[in-house]
Amino acid sequence: MAATVSRQRSISVAWSTVLASGALCLACGIWFTQVQKHVPEAHMDEVFHIRQAEVYWHNQWTVWDSKITTPPGLYFCGYLWLWILRILQSPWGLNVELRSLNLFSGLCVLYPICLALLDRRSNQQAQEQHSSQSRRNLSSMKTFAHTAVNICLFPPLFFFYALYYTDVLSAALVLLSYCSFHARMTKTMLVLSLIALLFRQTNIFWVTVYLGALEVVRNIQQSPLEAEFSDHPSFGEAITKSWQTARLYDCLASEACFEDYLKCGISLAMVSLANPRAVLRSLLPYMSLLGTFGTFVLWNRGVVLGDKSNHTASVHLTQMLYIWPYFTFFSLPILYPYFLILLPSQLLPPLFRSVTPHNSRPRVVLATLICIVMAVVVHFNTIIHPFTMADNRHYTFYVFRLLLRHPSIKYLVIPLYFFGAWATILSFGGMSNTSKSTSNSTKSRTSQNIRRIKQESQQESGKRCSFVLIWILSTSLSLITAPLVEPRYFIIPWLIWRLEIPPHLDMQMSSLSTMYYKQTRDSNSARQDAPESPVSKDYDHRLFLETAWFMVINAATCYIFLHWGFEWKQEPGDVQRFMW
């Protein structure tokens, strides 16, 4: 009987994956064919990319367009792709052939990588927890397939499946390196990281700083020495024990406050100083990558290849403010439960009242101080690149035109930056915290059960402070060096965030809500039949909201791109189109 149930579950998972993959292929295929039908000519930066790929195709390897700023990885892949298609006797023209490279990369590279990275967490859980947890892992594969589809539908990424740009392949190669890192395939990871650097220079921060710091933390956490930190140690205790035992103070993000992140950063520095040889040994592969990139910068006399006057590196701190409304807008279906925390408990349904971490609400004094820092950054470091306000084909043009309409507007949106950052960082910990039990007679037993469920959910997917700090550091380095604000620059930070935030919100809520209703029944003897938990154990409802939201955004932006063309007076006859 058990074998039959397991087989049925496996078949269900397989069908779910096939259906999810088919839906993704259908959506991407429709978008691709519509672009080729309505926009057969090269558009915007495609003019430079396709022209350079065509030059390489004719074996003119020393010819380089001075307007291109990124390395030639896209054109090397374009050459290999054209070679394969010509062997297969492709009936398409050059533009369609080159554009199909991104379509193939999205469906056959990016989607499987996302599945593999999501499945990694399930495999880790299956090794640590058996029997009942394995059944949850099997059913969670449906969620992973749905999540992978949603990631591939991410609008700033989905849009470029039909155009010849660097972003799809760049993101895919960074995630391939990330996947190799988790598989401990160091040599493969180094090769893939070098290839990733051929697509976008800022990938250096993801394949060296991000992966290198994760490697250091991974080795520290495997140290045989144990440090028994208290739940919320003082700064002195965190520093002393980190130095004495070479163990990292690294609490779960779901239990962390602002001070815990500071303690984690200090603890990581102390552990590194206490054990420099181990740290250097961990960083050696990544230092070789960094040295290779540094050699290129010295040889090239700069980071960008062409048009250096308009793409000089700078300190653009407001990039780390713009990213939070970006995350909030695109991932509102995922983040909305965290915004519910801001509501008074009395306004929430009983179920949400028992699972939402109200102790994670931002503290007024701390929030005020952070907003003041943000205001200082906005005042002294708002950089408006000439390209931003010179090209009305990008949506960022209209965002900045709104921000610059009145001098006060850029300060009025600071609360949006703060709450977007707060919700995004809080999401790394999930929704596993709970409020106090309302029943004194079952308080002890309920708190023990809640603690057990919380620990299981955190073992399943919760991130720790060190990961959040490393992600923020890598994101900051990749963004603040870019003077130009483009939605495409935020793709990789979003991808990693989306892959790493805890899944199965409803599974956590289901366990807790079941306990809530059982507690209600036990505390009221007159009530014989307690209602069942209203939350599905197998699925996170936010995934359906995310799919619908992405489809709406994609439908709108794709329709606008295809059918809302316009002309510039200085270029009569040339159709201009809106895009990311």
Coordinates of C-alpha atoms in Angstrom, one line a residue:
M1 CA 0.0 0.0 0.0
A2 CA 2.8 2.4 0.9
A3 CA 4.6 1.6 -2.3
T4 CA 1.5 2.3 -4.3
V5 CA 1.0 5.7 -2.6
S6 CA 4.6 6.6 -3.2
R7 CA 4.3 5.6 -6.8
Q8 CA 1.2 7.7 -7.2
R9 CA 3.0 10.7 -5.6
S10 CA 5.9 10.3 -7.9
I11 CA 3.7 10.2 -11.0
S12 CA 1.8 13.3 -9.7
V13 CA 5.1 15.1 -9.3
A14 CA 6.3 14.1 -12.7
W15 CA 3.1 15.3 -14.4
S16 CA 3.2 18.5 -12.5
T17 CA 6.8 19.1 -13.7
V18 CA 5.8 18.3 -17.3
L19 CA 2.8 20.6 -17.2
A20 CA 4.8 23.4 -15.6
S21 CA 7.5 23.0 -18.3
G22 CA 4.9 22.9 -21.0
A23 CA 3.2 26.1 -19.8
L24 CA 6.6 27.9 -19.7
C25 CA 7.5 26.7 -23.2
L26 CA 4.1 27.9 -24.5
A27 CA 4.4 31.3 -23.0
C28 CA 8.0 31.8 -24.2
G29 CA 7.1 30.4 -27.6
I30 CA 4.2 32.8 -28.1
W31 CA 6.3 35.8 -27.0
F32 CA 9.2 34.8 -29.3
T33 CA 7.0 34.3 -32.4
Q34 CA 5.2 37.6 -31.8
V35 CA 8.4 39.5 -31.6
Q36 CA 9.7 38.0 -34.8
K37 CA 6.5 38.8 -36.5
H38 CA 6.2 42.4 -35.4
V39 CA 9.8 43.4 -34.8
P40 CA 11.9 41.5 -37.3
E41 CA 14.6 44.2 -37.4
A42 CA 17.3 44.6 -34.7
H43 CA 16.0 46.9 -31.9
M44 CA 18.0 49.3 -29.7
D45 CA 21.2 47.6 -28.4
E46 CA 20.5 44.6 -30.7
V47 CA 21.9 46.8 -33.5
F48 CA 25.3 46.6 -31.9
H49 CA 25.1 43.0 -30.6
I50 CA 23.9 41.5 -33.9
R51 CA 26.4 43.5 -35.9
Q52 CA 29.2 42.3 -33.7
A53 CA 28.1 38.7 -33.8
E54 CA 27.9 38.9 -37.6
V55 CA 31.5 40.2 -37.7
Y56 CA 32.6 37.3 -35.6
W57 CA 30.7 34.9 -37.8
H58 CA 32.8 36.1 -40.7
N59 CA 35.9 35.3 -38.7
Q60 CA 36.9 39.0 -38.2
W61 CA 38.0 38.4 -34.7
T62 CA 40.0 41.7 -34.3
V63 CA 37.1 44.0 -35.2
W64 CA 35.3 45.5 -32.2
D65 CA 32.5 48.0 -32.0
S66 CA 33.6 50.8 -29.7
K67 CA 30.0 51.3 -28.5
I68 CA 29.9 47.9 -26.9
T69 CA 30.9 47.9 -23.2
T70 CA 30.5 44.3 -22.2
P71 CA 33.0 41.4 -23.0
P72 CA 32.5 39.3 -26.1
G73 CA 30.9 36.2 -24.5
L74 CA 27.6 36.8 -26.1
Y75 CA 29.2 36.8 -29.6
F76 CA 31.3 33.7 -28.9
C77 CA 28.1 31.9 -28.0
G78 CA 26.4 33.4 -31.0
Y79 CA 29.1 32.0 -33.3
L80 CA 28.7 28.5 -31.8
W81 CA 24.9 28.8 -32.0
L82 CA 25.0 29.9 -35.6
W83 CA 27.4 27.1 -36.4
I84 CA 25.0 24.5 -34.9
L85 CA 21.9 26.0 -36.6
R86 CA 23.7 26.0 -40.0
I87 CA 24.5 22.4 -39.6
L88 CA 20.8 21.7 -38.9
Q89 CA 20.0 23.8 -42.0
S90 CA 18.0 26.4 -40.2
P91 CA 15.5 28.3 -42.4
W92 CA 15.6 31.4 -40.3
G93 CA 17.4 34.7 -40.9
L94 CA 20.4 35.9 -38.9
N95 CA 18.3 38.0 -36.5
V96 CA 15.9 35.2 -35.6
E97 CA 18.8 32.7 -35.3
L98 CA 20.7 34.9 -32.8
R99 CA 17.5 35.7 -30.8
S100 CA 16.7 32.0 -30.5
L101 CA 19.8 31.6 -28.5
N102 CA 18.3 33.4 -25.5
L103 CA 15.0 31.4 -25.9
F104 CA 17.0 28.2 -25.8
S105 CA 19.0 29.4 -22.8
G106 CA 15.9 30.4 -20.8
L107 CA 14.1 27.1 -21.4
C108 CA 16.9 24.6 -21.6
V109 CA 19.5 26.1 -19.2
L110 CA 18.0 28.6 -16.8
Y111 CA 14.9 26.6 -16.0
P112 CA 16.7 23.3 -15.2
I113 CA 19.3 25.2 -13.1
C114 CA 16.5 26.7 -11.0
L115 CA 15.0 23.3 -10.6
A116 CA 18.3 21.9 -9.5
L117 CA 19.0 24.7 -7.0
L118 CA 15.5 24.4 -5.5
D119 CA 15.8 20.6 -5.3
R120 CA 19.1 20.9 -3.5
R121 CA 17.3 22.1 -0.4
S122 CA 14.9 19.2 -0.6
N123 CA 17.8 16.7 -0.9
Q124 CA 19.5 18.3 2.1
Q125 CA 16.3 18.0 4.1
A126 CA 15.9 14.4 3.1
Q127 CA 19.4 13.6 4.4
E128 CA 18.7 15.2 7.7
Q129 CA 15.1 14.2 8.3
H130 CA 13.5 10.9 7.2
S131 CA 10.1 9.2 6.8
S132 CA 7.4 11.9 7.2
Q133 CA 9.8 14.6 6.1
S134 CA 10.5 12.6 2.9
R135 CA 6.8 12.6 2.0
R136 CA 6.8 16.4 2.4
N137 CA 9.9 16.6 0.2
L138 CA 8.2 14.5 -2.5
S139 CA 5.1 16.7 -2.5
S140 CA 7.2 19.8 -2.4
M141 CA 8.7 19.0 -5.8
K142 CA 5.4 20.3 -7.3
T143 CA 6.2 23.6 -5.5
F144 CA 9.7 23.6 -6.8
A145 CA 8.6 23.1 -10.4
H146 CA 6.1 26.0 -10.0
T147 CA 8.7 28.2 -8.4
A148 CA 11.1 27.5 -11.2
V149 CA 8.5 28.5 -13.8
N150 CA 7.7 31.7 -11.9
I151 CA 11.4 32.6 -11.8
C152 CA 11.7 32.1 -15.5
L153 CA 8.6 34.3 -16.0
F154 CA 10.2 37.1 -14.1
P155 CA 9.3 40.1 -16.3
P156 CA 12.8 41.8 -16.8
L157 CA 14.1 38.3 -17.7
F158 CA 11.2 37.0 -19.7
F159 CA 11.2 40.0 -21.9
F160 CA 14.7 39.2 -23.3
Y161 CA 14.0 35.6 -24.3
A162 CA 13.0 37.0 -27.7
L163 CA 15.9 39.5 -28.1
Y164 CA 19.6 39.2 -28.5
Y165 CA 20.9 40.6 -25.2
T166 CA 23.5 39.5 -22.7
D167 CA 21.2 39.2 -19.6
V168 CA 19.7 35.7 -20.0
L169 CA 23.0 33.9 -20.6
S170 CA 24.8 36.1 -18.0
A171 CA 22.3 35.1 -15.3
A172 CA 22.3 31.4 -16.4
L173 CA 26.1 31.2 -16.1
V174 CA 26.2 32.8 -12.7
L175 CA 23.5 30.3 -11.5
L176 CA 25.5 27.4 -13.1
S177 CA 28.5 28.5 -11.1
Y178 CA 26.3 28.7 -8.0
C179 CA 25.0 25.2 -8.7
S180 CA 28.6 23.9 -9.1
F181 CA 29.5 25.6 -5.8
H182 CA 26.8 23.7 -3.9
A183 CA 27.9 20.4 -5.6
R184 CA 31.5 21.1 -4.5
M185 CA 32.8 20.9 -8.1
T186 CA 35.5 23.5 -7.7
K187 CA 37.2 23.1 -11.1
T188 CA 33.8 23.2 -12.9
M189 CA 32.8 26.3 -10.9
L190 CA 36.0 28.1 -11.8
V191 CA 35.6 27.4 -15.5
L192 CA 31.9 28.5 -15.4
S193 CA 32.8 31.6 -13.4
L194 CA 35.4 32.6 -16.0
I195 CA 32.8 32.1 -18.8
A196 CA 30.3 34.2 -16.8
L197 CA 32.9 37.1 -16.7
L198 CA 32.8 37.1 -20.5
F199 CA 29.2 38.3 -20.4
R200 CA 29.1 41.0 -17.8
Q201 CA 31.9 42.5 -15.7
T202 CA 29.8 42.9 -12.6
N203 CA 29.5 39.1 -12.4
I204 CA 32.9 39.3 -10.7
F205 CA 31.2 40.1 -7.5
W206 CA 28.9 37.1 -7.6
V207 CA 31.6 34.5 -8.6
T208 CA 34.2 35.8 -6.2
V209 CA 32.8 37.8 -3.3
Y210 CA 29.5 36.0 -3.0
L211 CA 30.7 32.4 -3.6
G212 CA 34.0 33.0 -1.8
A213 CA 32.3 34.4 1.4
L214 CA 29.8 31.5 1.3
E215 CA 32.8 29.1 1.1
V216 CA 34.4 30.7 4.1
V217 CA 31.2 30.4 6.2
R218 CA 30.7 26.8 5.0
N219 CA 34.2 25.8 6.2
I220 CA 33.8 27.7 9.5
Q221 CA 30.5 26.0 10.2
Q222 CA 32.2 22.6 9.7
S223 CA 34.8 23.4 12.4
P224 CA 34.9 20.7 15.1
L225 CA 34.9 23.3 17.9
E226 CA 31.6 24.4 19.3
A227 CA 30.7 27.7 20.7
E228 CA 27.6 27.8 23.0
F229 CA 26.2 31.2 22.4
S230 CA 23.2 32.4 24.3
D231 CA 20.1 33.2 22.5
H232 CA 21.0 36.9 22.2
P233 CA 24.6 37.3 23.3
S234 CA 26.2 40.6 24.0
F235 CA 28.7 42.1 21.6
G236 CA 31.4 41.2 24.1
E237 CA 30.3 37.5 24.3
A238 CA 30.0 37.2 20.5
I239 CA 33.6 38.7 20.0
T240 CA 35.2 36.7 22.8
K241 CA 33.7 33.3 21.9
S242 CA 34.3 33.8 18.2
W243 CA 38.0 34.5 18.9
Q244 CA 38.5 31.7 21.4
T245 CA 36.6 28.9 19.6
A246 CA 36.9 30.0 15.9
R247 CA 33.1 29.5 15.6
L248 CA 30.7 31.9 14.0
Y249 CA 27.8 33.5 15.8
D250 CA 25.2 33.0 13.1
C251 CA 21.6 32.9 14.2
L252 CA 18.6 32.2 12.0
A253 CA 17.3 35.1 10.1
S254 CA 13.8 34.4 11.4
E255 CA 15.1 35.1 15.0
A256 CA 17.5 37.9 14.2
C257 CA 17.2 41.6 15.0
F258 CA 19.4 44.4 13.6
E259 CA 22.0 43.9 16.3
D260 CA 22.3 40.2 15.5
Y261 CA 23.5 41.1 12.0
L262 CA 26.1 43.4 13.4
K263 CA 27.3 40.7 15.8
C264 CA 27.4 38.2 13.0
G265 CA 29.6 40.5 10.9
I266 CA 31.9 41.1 13.8
S267 CA 32.0 37.4 14.6
L268 CA 32.9 36.5 11.1
A269 CA 35.8 39.1 11.1
M270 CA 37.0 37.7 14.4
V271 CA 36.9 34.1 13.3
S272 CA 38.8 35.0 10.1
L273 CA 41.5 36.7 12.1
A274 CA 41.7 33.8 14.5
N275 CA 42.1 31.3 11.7
P276 CA 43.7 33.1 8.7
R277 CA 45.2 30.0 7.1
A278 CA 41.9 28.2 6.8
V279 CA 40.2 31.4 5.4
L280 CA 42.9 31.9 2.9
R281 CA 42.8 28.3 1.8
S282 CA 39.0 28.6 1.3
L283 CA 39.4 31.8 -0.7
L284 CA 42.3 30.6 -2.9
P285 CA 40.2 29.6 -5.9
Y286 CA 38.2 32.8 -5.8
M287 CA 41.4 34.9 -5.4
S288 CA 42.7 33.3 -8.6
L289 CA 39.5 34.5 -10.3
L290 CA 39.9 37.9 -8.9
G291 CA 43.5 38.1 -10.0
T292 CA 42.5 37.1 -13.5
F293 CA 39.9 39.8 -13.7
G294 CA 42.4 42.3 -12.2
T295 CA 44.9 41.4 -14.9
F296 CA 42.2 42.1 -17.6
V297 CA 41.4 45.5 -16.0
L298 CA 45.1 46.5 -16.1
W299 CA 45.4 45.4 -19.7
N300 CA 42.2 47.1 -20.7
R301 CA 43.0 50.2 -18.6
G302 CA 39.5 50.1 -17.2
V303 CA 36.5 47.8 -16.6
V304 CA 34.4 48.5 -19.6
L305 CA 35.6 47.7 -23.1
G306 CA 34.1 50.5 -25.2
D307 CA 32.4 53.9 -24.7
K308 CA 34.4 54.4 -21.5
S309 CA 33.5 58.1 -21.2
N310 CA 29.9 57.3 -20.6
H311 CA 30.4 54.2 -18.4
T312 CA 33.0 55.1 -15.8
A313 CA 32.8 53.3 -12.5
S314 CA 31.5 55.5 -9.7
V315 CA 30.1 55.3 -6.1
H316 CA 26.3 55.2 -6.7
L317 CA 24.9 54.4 -3.3
T318 CA 21.3 55.2 -4.2
Q319 CA 21.3 52.0 -6.3
M320 CA 20.9 50.2 -3.0
L321 CA 17.8 52.2 -2.4
Y322 CA 16.2 51.7 -5.8
I323 CA 16.5 47.9 -5.5
W324 CA 13.9 47.7 -2.7
P325 CA 10.9 49.1 -4.5
Y326 CA 12.0 47.0 -7.5
F327 CA 11.7 43.8 -5.3
T328 CA 8.5 45.0 -3.7
F329 CA 6.8 45.7 -7.0
F330 CA 7.7 42.5 -8.8
S331 CA 7.4 40.2 -5.7
L332 CA 4.5 41.8 -3.9
P333 CA 2.6 38.4 -4.0
I334 CA 5.5 36.8 -2.1
L335 CA 6.1 39.7 0.3
Y336 CA 2.5 40.7 1.2
P337 CA 2.4 38.5 4.3
Y338 CA 5.3 40.5 5.8
F339 CA 3.5 43.8 5.2
L340 CA 0.6 42.3 7.2
I341 CA 2.9 42.3 10.2
L342 CA 2.5 46.1 10.2
L343 CA -1.2 45.8 10.9
P344 CA -2.6 45.7 14.4
S345 CA -3.1 42.1 15.6
Q346 CA -6.8 42.7 16.1
L347 CA -7.3 43.3 12.4
L348 CA -5.8 40.0 11.3
P349 CA -7.6 36.7 11.1
P350 CA -6.9 34.3 13.9
L351 CA -4.7 32.1 11.7
F352 CA -2.4 35.0 10.7
R353 CA -2.4 36.2 14.2
S354 CA -0.8 32.9 15.3
V355 CA 1.9 32.7 12.7
T356 CA 2.9 36.3 11.8
P357 CA 6.1 37.4 13.7
H358 CA 4.9 40.6 15.2
N359 CA 8.1 40.8 17.2
S360 CA 9.8 41.5 13.8
R361 CA 8.0 44.9 13.4
P362 CA 10.6 47.6 12.8
R363 CA 11.5 49.6 15.9
V364 CA 10.6 53.2 15.6
V365 CA 13.9 54.6 16.8
L366 CA 16.0 52.3 14.5
A367 CA 13.7 52.9 11.6
T368 CA 14.0 56.6 12.0
L369 CA 17.8 56.4 12.1
I370 CA 17.9 54.3 9.0
C371 CA 15.6 56.6 7.2
I372 CA 17.8 59.5 8.1
V373 CA 20.8 57.7 6.6
M374 CA 18.8 57.0 3.5
A375 CA 17.9 60.7 3.3
V376 CA 21.6 61.7 3.5
V377 CA 22.4 59.2 0.7
V378 CA 19.6 60.6 -1.4
H379 CA 20.7 64.2 -0.8
F380 CA 24.4 63.8 -1.5
N381 CA 24.5 60.8 -3.9
T382 CA 21.6 60.9 -6.3
I383 CA 23.2 60.5 -9.7
I384 CA 21.2 61.0 -12.8
H385 CA 23.1 59.5 -15.7
P386 CA 22.6 61.5 -19.0
F387 CA 21.3 58.3 -20.7
T388 CA 18.6 57.9 -18.1
M389 CA 16.7 61.1 -19.1
A390 CA 17.8 61.1 -22.8
D391 CA 16.0 57.9 -23.8
N392 CA 12.2 57.8 -23.3
R393 CA 12.0 54.2 -24.5
H394 CA 12.9 52.8 -21.1
Y395 CA 10.5 52.7 -18.2
T396 CA 13.2 54.1 -15.9
F397 CA 12.9 57.4 -17.8
Y398 CA 9.3 57.8 -16.6
V399 CA 10.2 56.7 -13.0
F400 CA 12.9 59.3 -12.7
R401 CA 10.8 62.0 -14.4
L402 CA 8.3 61.4 -11.6
L403 CA 11.0 61.5 -8.9
L404 CA 12.5 64.7 -10.3
R405 CA 9.1 66.5 -10.8
H406 CA 9.5 68.2 -7.4
P407 CA 12.6 68.3 -5.2
S408 CA 10.7 66.9 -2.3
I409 CA 9.5 63.7 -4.0
K410 CA 12.8 61.9 -3.8
Y411 CA 12.6 62.3 0.0
L412 CA 9.0 61.4 0.3
V413 CA 9.6 57.9 -1.2
I414 CA 12.2 57.1 1.5
P415 CA 9.6 55.1 3.6
L416 CA 9.1 53.0 0.5
Y417 CA 12.8 52.2 0.4
F418 CA 12.8 51.3 4.1
F419 CA 9.8 49.1 4.2
G420 CA 10.8 47.4 0.9
A421 CA 14.2 46.6 2.4
W422 CA 12.7 45.5 5.7
A423 CA 10.2 43.1 4.0
T424 CA 12.8 41.7 1.6
I425 CA 15.4 40.9 4.3
L426 CA 12.7 39.6 6.7
S427 CA 11.6 37.1 4.0
F428 CA 14.9 35.3 4.3
G429 CA 13.6 34.0 7.6
G430 CA 10.1 32.9 6.6
M431 CA 7.0 33.3 8.7
S432 CA 7.8 30.7 11.3
N433 CA 7.7 33.0 14.4
T434 CA 4.5 32.9 16.4
S435 CA 2.7 34.9 19.0
K436 CA 2.1 33.9 22.5
S437 CA -0.5 31.3 23.3
T438 CA -3.8 32.7 24.5
S439 CA -4.6 29.7 26.6
N440 CA -2.8 29.5 30.0
S441 CA -3.7 25.9 30.6
T442 CA -1.9 24.8 27.4
K443 CA 0.7 27.4 27.2
S444 CA 3.7 25.3 28.0
R445 CA 2.7 22.4 25.8
T446 CA 1.8 24.7 22.9
S447 CA 5.0 26.6 23.1
Q448 CA 7.0 23.4 23.0
N449 CA 5.1 22.2 19.9
I450 CA 5.4 25.5 18.2
R451 CA 9.1 25.5 18.9
R452 CA 9.5 22.0 17.4
I453 CA 7.5 23.0 14.3
K454 CA 9.5 26.2 13.9
Q455 CA 12.8 24.3 14.2
E456 CA 11.7 21.8 11.5
S457 CA 10.6 24.6 9.1
Q458 CA 13.9 26.4 9.7
Q459 CA 16.0 23.3 9.1
E460 CA 14.0 22.9 5.9
S461 CA 14.7 26.3 4.4
G462 CA 15.5 29.2 6.8
K463 CA 18.6 31.3 6.0
R464 CA 21.1 32.6 8.5
C465 CA 22.4 36.0 9.2
S466 CA 25.7 35.3 7.4
F467 CA 23.9 34.5 4.2
V468 CA 21.9 37.7 4.3
L469 CA 25.0 39.8 5.0
I470 CA 26.9 38.1 2.1
W471 CA 23.9 38.6 -0.3
I472 CA 23.6 42.3 0.7
L473 CA 27.4 42.8 0.3
S474 CA 27.5 41.2 -3.1
T475 CA 24.4 43.1 -4.3
S476 CA 25.8 46.4 -3.1
L477 CA 29.2 45.9 -4.9
S478 CA 27.5 44.9 -8.1
L479 CA 25.2 47.9 -8.1
I480 CA 26.9 50.9 -6.5
T481 CA 29.7 50.8 -9.1
A482 CA 27.2 51.4 -11.9
P483 CA 26.2 55.0 -12.6
L484 CA 23.3 54.0 -14.9
V485 CA 20.1 52.6 -13.4
E486 CA 18.6 49.8 -15.4
P487 CA 16.1 47.0 -14.3
R488 CA 18.4 44.5 -15.9
Y489 CA 21.1 45.2 -13.4
F490 CA 18.9 43.9 -10.6
I491 CA 18.1 40.5 -12.2
I492 CA 20.8 38.4 -10.5
P493 CA 20.2 39.8 -7.0
W494 CA 16.5 39.0 -7.4
L495 CA 17.2 35.5 -8.8
I496 CA 19.4 34.5 -5.9
W497 CA 16.9 36.1 -3.4
R498 CA 14.0 34.3 -5.0
L499 CA 15.8 30.9 -5.0
E500 CA 16.9 31.2 -1.4
I501 CA 13.8 32.5 0.5
P502 CA 11.9 29.8 2.4
P503 CA 9.3 28.0 0.4
H504 CA 6.1 26.4 1.7
L505 CA 4.6 29.3 3.7
D506 CA 1.4 27.4 3.8
M507 CA 3.0 24.2 5.0
Q508 CA 4.4 26.2 8.0
M509 CA 1.1 27.9 8.5
S510 CA -0.8 24.6 8.2
S511 CA 1.1 23.0 11.0
L512 CA 0.7 26.0 13.2
S513 CA -2.9 26.5 12.3
T514 CA -3.8 22.9 13.0
M515 CA -2.3 23.4 16.4
Y516 CA -4.2 26.6 16.8
Y517 CA -7.6 24.9 16.1
K518 CA -6.6 21.9 18.3
Q519 CA -5.8 24.3 21.1
T520 CA -9.1 26.0 20.6
R521 CA -10.9 22.7 20.9
D522 CA -9.0 21.6 23.9
S523 CA -9.6 24.8 25.7
N524 CA -13.4 24.6 25.0
S525 CA -14.7 21.3 26.2
A526 CA -18.1 22.0 24.9
R527 CA -16.9 22.0 21.4
Q528 CA -16.6 18.4 20.1
D529 CA -15.5 18.9 16.5
A530 CA -12.8 21.4 15.8
P531 CA -12.6 22.7 12.3
E532 CA -9.8 21.4 10.1
S533 CA -6.9 23.7 9.2
P534 CA -8.1 25.9 6.2
V535 CA -4.6 26.0 4.7
S536 CA -3.3 23.5 2.2
K537 CA -0.2 21.6 3.4
D538 CA 1.1 20.9 -0.1
Y539 CA 1.2 24.3 -1.7
D540 CA 2.1 27.9 -1.1
H541 CA -0.8 30.0 -2.4
R542 CA 1.5 32.8 -3.1
L543 CA 2.9 30.9 -6.1
F544 CA -0.4 31.3 -7.9
L545 CA -0.6 34.9 -7.1
E546 CA 3.0 35.3 -8.3
T547 CA 2.2 33.5 -11.6
A548 CA -0.8 35.7 -12.2
W549 CA 1.1 38.9 -11.3
F550 CA 4.0 38.0 -13.7
M551 CA 1.6 37.1 -16.5
V552 CA -0.2 40.4 -16.1
I553 CA 3.0 42.4 -16.2
N554 CA 4.4 40.4 -19.1
A555 CA 1.2 40.7 -21.1
A556 CA 1.2 44.5 -20.6
T557 CA 4.8 45.1 -21.3
C558 CA 4.9 42.8 -24.3
Y559 CA 1.8 44.3 -25.8
I560 CA 3.2 47.8 -25.3
F561 CA 6.4 46.8 -26.9
L562 CA 4.7 45.2 -29.9
H563 CA 1.8 47.6 -30.6
W564 CA 2.6 51.0 -29.0
G565 CA 5.4 52.0 -31.3
F566 CA 6.2 55.7 -31.8
E567 CA 8.6 57.9 -33.8
W568 CA 11.2 60.4 -32.9
K569 CA 11.2 63.7 -34.9
Q570 CA 15.0 63.3 -35.4
E571 CA 14.5 59.8 -36.8
P572 CA 11.4 59.8 -39.0
G573 CA 10.3 56.4 -40.2
D574 CA 12.1 54.4 -37.5
V575 CA 9.7 52.9 -35.0
Q576 CA 10.7 53.3 -31.3
R577 CA 9.4 50.9 -28.7
F578 CA 9.0 50.8 -24.9
M579 CA 11.0 48.2 -23.0
W580 CA 12.8 47.5 -19.7

